[in-house]
Amino acid sequence: MKKKTDPANQDISDISETDILCVEIAALCHDLGCGPLSTLFSKRFLVALKKESVNAKEWLKNRNVLMFVHMLKMNCLEIKLKKFGLQETDFNFIKELIGGYKCNGSTAWPYKGRREKNAFLYEIVSNHRNGVDVCKFDYMARDCHNLGIVNNFDAQRYIEFARIMEVDGEIQICTRDKELGNLYNMFFTRYNLHKFAYQHPVVCGMELMIVDALKAIRGTLGIIKVDGVEILLKVTERFMRCINER
């Protein structure tokens, strides 16, 4: 994100340094609620336990935001960040970016952190419009590198050709038509990651066994219910020692 003007001389002077800082913080913190082992923990283990807790469904939906709020509170970060010019509206903006798209069934602007003319800012961290966002750029580059899967998507090129435009009365992040192939590579790489890694039959089988092991030692870990950030603080790498001891 660039301030004032971009290579195409677009007038984006409404983007402030505070806007940039908020988006950067949200990008760094948007997956705080995943817990150890990433989606295995959040989408398998916690979901398996949610029937036991009344507020589990709502907590699981908002766990990333709740973890961010907890981190601010426990480390007095809100006071420290205010030294960089962040106000209450900015903290709301960060939480909205982390929380993702808010659908209230109304045509009215659903956010409080920023006005509708800055709607494109909500498409950077978690893009509800088309799924092209920095979250995917990050985990795809990381996982392809570690798994040895080819990643032909050029995120930097996509960013260079991205433009802020008004489409159908809405301010959006758009890209050149010649970037179609690059975007295809992004979605195809994501498909390959799911096929050969995330949802591979062997991986899914191992995940189910790990979930069973976590259920067996939940008492040792101190997991009583699934409706607070405490569960994410209790389950660290020590749970592997608990499994081995059994």
Short mmCIF file of C-alpha atoms in Angstrom, two decimals:
data_model
loop_
_atom_site.label_atom_id
_atom_site.label_comp_id
_atom_site.label_asym_id
_atom_site.label_seq_id
_atom_site.Cartn_x
_atom_site.Cartn_y
_atom_site.Cartn_z
CA MET A 1 0.00 0.00 0.00
CA LYS A 2 1.36 3.39 -0.96
CA LYS A 3 0.37 6.80 0.26
CA LYS A 4 -0.62 9.84 -1.82
CA THR A 5 -0.06 8.44 -5.33
CA ASP A 6 0.69 5.10 -6.91
CA PRO A 7 2.53 4.28 -10.18
CA ALA A 8 -0.64 5.05 -12.16
CA ASN A 9 -0.89 8.48 -10.49
CA GLN A 10 -4.09 7.54 -8.71
CA ASP A 11 -5.22 9.99 -6.09
CA ILE A 12 -5.30 7.94 -2.90
CA SER A 13 -4.45 10.81 -0.58
CA ASP A 14 -7.20 9.71 1.81
CA ILE A 15 -4.99 6.81 2.90
CA SER A 16 -3.18 7.94 6.03
CA GLU A 17 -0.19 6.51 7.82
CA THR A 18 -2.63 5.40 10.52
CA ASP A 19 -4.66 3.47 7.92
CA ILE A 20 -1.50 1.69 6.79
CA LEU A 21 -0.49 0.86 10.36
CA CYS A 22 -3.96 -0.53 11.15
CA VAL A 23 -3.94 -2.77 8.08
CA GLU A 24 -0.43 -4.00 8.91
CA ILE A 25 -1.43 -4.85 12.49
CA ALA A 26 -4.56 -6.66 11.30
CA ALA A 27 -2.56 -8.65 8.75
CA LEU A 28 -0.13 -9.77 11.46
CA CYS A 29 -2.85 -10.64 13.98
CA HIS A 30 -5.76 -11.93 11.90
CA ASP A 31 -5.04 -15.60 12.72
CA LEU A 32 -4.29 -15.26 16.42
CA GLY A 33 -7.24 -17.48 17.26
CA CYS A 34 -6.10 -20.48 15.24
CA GLY A 35 -4.11 -22.01 18.08
CA PRO A 36 -1.40 -24.68 17.75
CA LEU A 37 -1.54 -26.97 14.71
CA SER A 38 -3.53 -24.27 12.93
CA THR A 39 -6.79 -25.48 11.38
CA LEU A 40 -6.50 -28.93 12.96
CA PHE A 41 -6.97 -27.30 16.34
CA SER A 42 -9.50 -24.64 15.38
CA LYS A 43 -11.61 -26.48 12.80
CA ARG A 44 -11.43 -30.04 14.10
CA PHE A 45 -10.67 -30.15 17.81
CA LEU A 46 -12.56 -27.04 18.92
CA VAL A 47 -15.48 -27.77 16.61
CA ALA A 48 -15.65 -31.30 18.05
CA LEU A 49 -16.03 -29.80 21.54
CA LYS A 50 -18.35 -26.91 20.72
CA LYS A 51 -21.51 -28.92 21.47
CA GLU A 52 -20.46 -29.02 25.11
CA SER A 53 -20.41 -25.24 25.55
CA VAL A 54 -23.36 -22.90 25.14
CA ASN A 55 -21.33 -19.99 23.79
CA ALA A 56 -18.86 -22.04 21.78
CA LYS A 57 -20.33 -21.31 18.35
CA GLU A 58 -20.21 -17.54 18.84
CA TRP A 59 -16.75 -17.72 20.39
CA LEU A 60 -15.35 -19.83 17.55
CA LYS A 61 -16.70 -17.32 15.05
CA ASN A 62 -15.03 -14.37 16.78
CA ARG A 63 -11.98 -16.06 18.34
CA ASN A 64 -9.41 -14.10 16.31
CA VAL A 65 -10.84 -10.76 17.41
CA LEU A 66 -11.25 -11.92 21.01
CA MET A 67 -7.66 -13.11 21.11
CA PHE A 68 -6.50 -9.76 19.74
CA VAL A 69 -8.48 -7.89 22.40
CA HIS A 70 -7.06 -10.20 25.08
CA MET A 71 -3.53 -9.56 23.85
CA LEU A 72 -4.07 -5.80 23.98
CA LYS A 73 -5.44 -5.98 27.50
CA MET A 74 -2.91 -8.37 29.03
CA ASN A 75 0.10 -6.55 27.58
CA CYS A 76 -1.18 -2.97 27.91
CA LEU A 77 -0.65 -2.63 24.17
CA GLU A 78 -3.52 -0.23 23.66
CA ILE A 79 -1.69 2.42 25.68
CA LYS A 80 1.53 1.78 23.78
CA LEU A 81 -0.17 1.89 20.38
CA LYS A 82 -1.85 5.19 21.22
CA LYS A 83 1.63 6.69 21.23
CA PHE A 84 1.63 5.99 17.49
CA GLY A 85 -1.57 7.98 17.07
CA LEU A 86 -4.11 5.15 17.20
CA GLN A 87 -7.51 6.06 18.64
CA GLU A 88 -10.57 4.02 19.61
CA THR A 89 -11.89 4.21 16.05
CA ASP A 90 -8.64 2.72 14.80
CA PHE A 91 -8.84 -0.20 17.23
CA ASN A 92 -12.38 -0.86 16.01
CA PHE A 93 -11.07 -0.74 12.45
CA ILE A 94 -8.38 -3.33 13.23
CA LYS A 95 -10.94 -5.62 14.85
CA GLU A 96 -13.22 -5.27 11.83
CA LEU A 97 -10.36 -6.17 9.50
CA ILE A 98 -9.53 -9.24 11.59
CA GLY A 99 -13.17 -10.26 11.95
CA GLY A 100 -13.82 -10.20 8.23
CA TYR A 101 -16.96 -9.39 6.30
CA LYS A 102 -19.94 -8.27 8.31
CA CYS A 103 -23.29 -9.00 6.66
CA ASN A 104 -26.22 -7.42 8.48
CA GLY A 105 -28.83 -7.91 5.77
CA SER A 106 -28.95 -4.18 5.11
CA THR A 107 -27.62 -1.98 2.33
CA ALA A 108 -26.24 0.44 4.93
CA TRP A 109 -22.49 0.57 5.48
CA PRO A 110 -21.86 -2.06 8.21
CA TYR A 111 -18.52 -0.83 9.57
CA LYS A 112 -17.58 1.81 12.12
CA GLY A 113 -13.81 1.90 11.75
CA ARG A 114 -13.72 3.58 8.34
CA ARG A 115 -16.15 5.28 6.00
CA GLU A 116 -17.54 3.69 2.86
CA LYS A 117 -15.22 5.66 0.58
CA ASN A 118 -12.37 3.62 2.08
CA ALA A 119 -14.17 0.31 1.52
CA PHE A 120 -11.19 -1.09 -0.40
CA LEU A 121 -9.18 -1.19 2.84
CA TYR A 122 -11.43 -4.03 3.97
CA GLU A 123 -10.35 -6.14 0.98
CA ILE A 124 -6.66 -6.35 1.85
CA VAL A 125 -6.48 -8.71 4.83
CA SER A 126 -9.62 -10.78 4.28
CA ASN A 127 -11.25 -10.16 0.91
CA HIS A 128 -14.92 -11.13 1.07
CA ARG A 129 -15.45 -10.08 -2.53
CA ASN A 130 -13.22 -12.55 -4.37
CA GLY A 131 -10.86 -14.18 -1.87
CA VAL A 132 -7.73 -12.49 -3.22
CA ASP A 133 -6.02 -11.22 -0.08
CA VAL A 134 -2.70 -11.18 1.76
CA CYS A 135 -3.80 -14.04 3.99
CA LYS A 136 -3.64 -16.39 1.00
CA PHE A 137 -0.45 -14.81 -0.31
CA ASP A 138 1.22 -15.54 3.03
CA TYR A 139 0.19 -19.13 3.76
CA MET A 140 0.57 -20.23 0.14
CA ALA A 141 4.15 -18.97 -0.05
CA ARG A 142 4.97 -20.51 3.33
CA ASP A 143 3.39 -23.91 2.74
CA CYS A 144 4.58 -24.30 -0.84
CA HIS A 145 8.12 -23.60 0.33
CA ASN A 146 7.94 -26.12 3.17
CA LEU A 147 6.10 -28.82 1.20
CA GLY A 148 8.04 -28.49 -2.04
CA ILE A 149 4.91 -27.64 -4.03
CA VAL A 150 5.41 -25.27 -6.96
CA ASN A 151 3.86 -21.83 -6.47
CA ASN A 152 3.55 -20.01 -9.79
CA PHE A 153 1.57 -17.12 -8.34
CA ASP A 154 3.51 -13.86 -8.28
CA ALA A 155 2.04 -11.87 -5.38
CA GLN A 156 4.35 -8.91 -5.91
CA ARG A 157 3.28 -8.63 -9.55
CA TYR A 158 -0.38 -8.72 -8.52
CA ILE A 159 0.21 -5.91 -6.03
CA GLU A 160 2.04 -3.83 -8.63
CA PHE A 161 -0.90 -4.05 -11.04
CA ALA A 162 -3.63 -3.57 -8.42
CA ARG A 163 -5.65 -0.36 -8.71
CA ILE A 164 -8.35 1.28 -6.63
CA MET A 165 -11.42 1.84 -8.81
CA GLU A 166 -15.14 2.44 -8.53
CA VAL A 167 -17.16 -0.47 -9.90
CA ASP A 168 -20.96 -0.54 -9.73
CA GLY A 169 -20.88 2.33 -7.28
CA GLU A 170 -18.40 0.62 -4.93
CA ILE A 171 -14.73 1.41 -4.35
CA GLN A 172 -12.82 -1.83 -4.94
CA ILE A 173 -9.33 -3.22 -5.44
CA CYS A 174 -9.10 -4.18 -9.11
CA THR A 175 -6.40 -5.53 -11.37
CA ARG A 176 -5.51 -5.55 -15.05
CA ASP A 177 -7.10 -8.07 -17.39
CA LYS A 178 -3.65 -9.34 -18.33
CA GLU A 179 -3.26 -10.53 -14.73
CA LEU A 180 -5.93 -13.20 -15.28
CA GLY A 181 -3.28 -15.90 -15.72
CA ASN A 182 -1.49 -14.87 -12.55
CA LEU A 183 -4.73 -14.99 -10.56
CA TYR A 184 -5.53 -18.37 -12.08
CA ASN A 185 -2.16 -19.58 -10.78
CA MET A 186 -3.11 -18.39 -7.30
CA PHE A 187 -6.35 -20.35 -7.17
CA PHE A 188 -4.77 -23.39 -8.85
CA THR A 189 -1.93 -23.39 -6.32
CA ARG A 190 -4.48 -23.20 -3.53
CA TYR A 191 -6.28 -26.17 -5.09
CA ASN A 192 -3.04 -28.16 -5.19
CA LEU A 193 -2.30 -27.37 -1.55
CA HIS A 194 -5.69 -28.69 -0.52
CA LYS A 195 -5.45 -31.75 -2.75
CA PHE A 196 -1.90 -32.82 -1.94
CA ALA A 197 -1.56 -31.53 1.62
CA TYR A 198 -4.42 -30.00 3.60
CA GLN A 199 -7.08 -32.53 2.58
CA HIS A 200 -4.91 -35.47 1.58
CA PRO A 201 -6.48 -38.71 2.95
CA VAL A 202 -3.39 -39.55 5.01
CA VAL A 203 -3.28 -36.05 6.50
CA CYS A 204 -6.99 -36.16 7.36
CA GLY A 205 -6.55 -39.55 9.02
CA MET A 206 -3.64 -38.30 11.12
CA GLU A 207 -5.61 -35.22 12.11
CA LEU A 208 -8.50 -37.35 13.36
CA MET A 209 -6.10 -39.39 15.50
CA ILE A 210 -4.51 -36.25 16.94
CA VAL A 211 -7.98 -34.89 17.75
CA ASP A 212 -8.78 -38.13 19.60
CA ALA A 213 -5.51 -37.76 21.52
CA LEU A 214 -6.31 -34.16 22.43
CA LYS A 215 -9.73 -35.22 23.69
CA ALA A 216 -8.10 -37.88 25.84
CA ILE A 217 -5.75 -35.40 27.54
CA ARG A 218 -8.08 -32.40 27.67
CA GLY A 219 -8.36 -32.77 31.44
CA THR A 220 -4.58 -32.68 31.79
CA LEU A 221 -4.48 -29.58 29.63
CA GLY A 222 -7.18 -27.93 31.72
CA ILE A 223 -9.68 -27.64 28.88
CA ILE A 224 -13.11 -27.58 30.49
CA LYS A 225 -15.19 -25.60 28.03
CA VAL A 226 -14.80 -23.87 24.70
CA ASP A 227 -15.95 -20.30 25.21
CA GLY A 228 -12.91 -18.21 26.05
CA VAL A 229 -9.40 -17.33 24.95
CA GLU A 230 -8.01 -19.30 27.90
CA ILE A 231 -8.19 -22.48 25.85
CA LEU A 232 -5.71 -21.01 23.37
CA LEU A 233 -3.36 -20.06 26.19
CA LYS A 234 -3.45 -23.52 27.78
CA VAL A 235 -2.72 -25.58 24.70
CA THR A 236 0.93 -25.07 23.81
CA GLU A 237 3.57 -27.47 22.53
CA ARG A 238 3.46 -29.20 25.92
CA PHE A 239 0.40 -31.14 24.79
CA MET A 240 2.74 -33.30 22.68
CA ARG A 241 4.55 -34.35 25.86
CA CYS A 242 1.22 -35.26 27.42
CA ILE A 243 0.40 -37.47 24.43
CA ASN A 244 3.81 -39.16 24.55
CA GLU A 245 3.48 -39.84 28.28
CA ARG A 246 0.30 -41.75 27.62
#
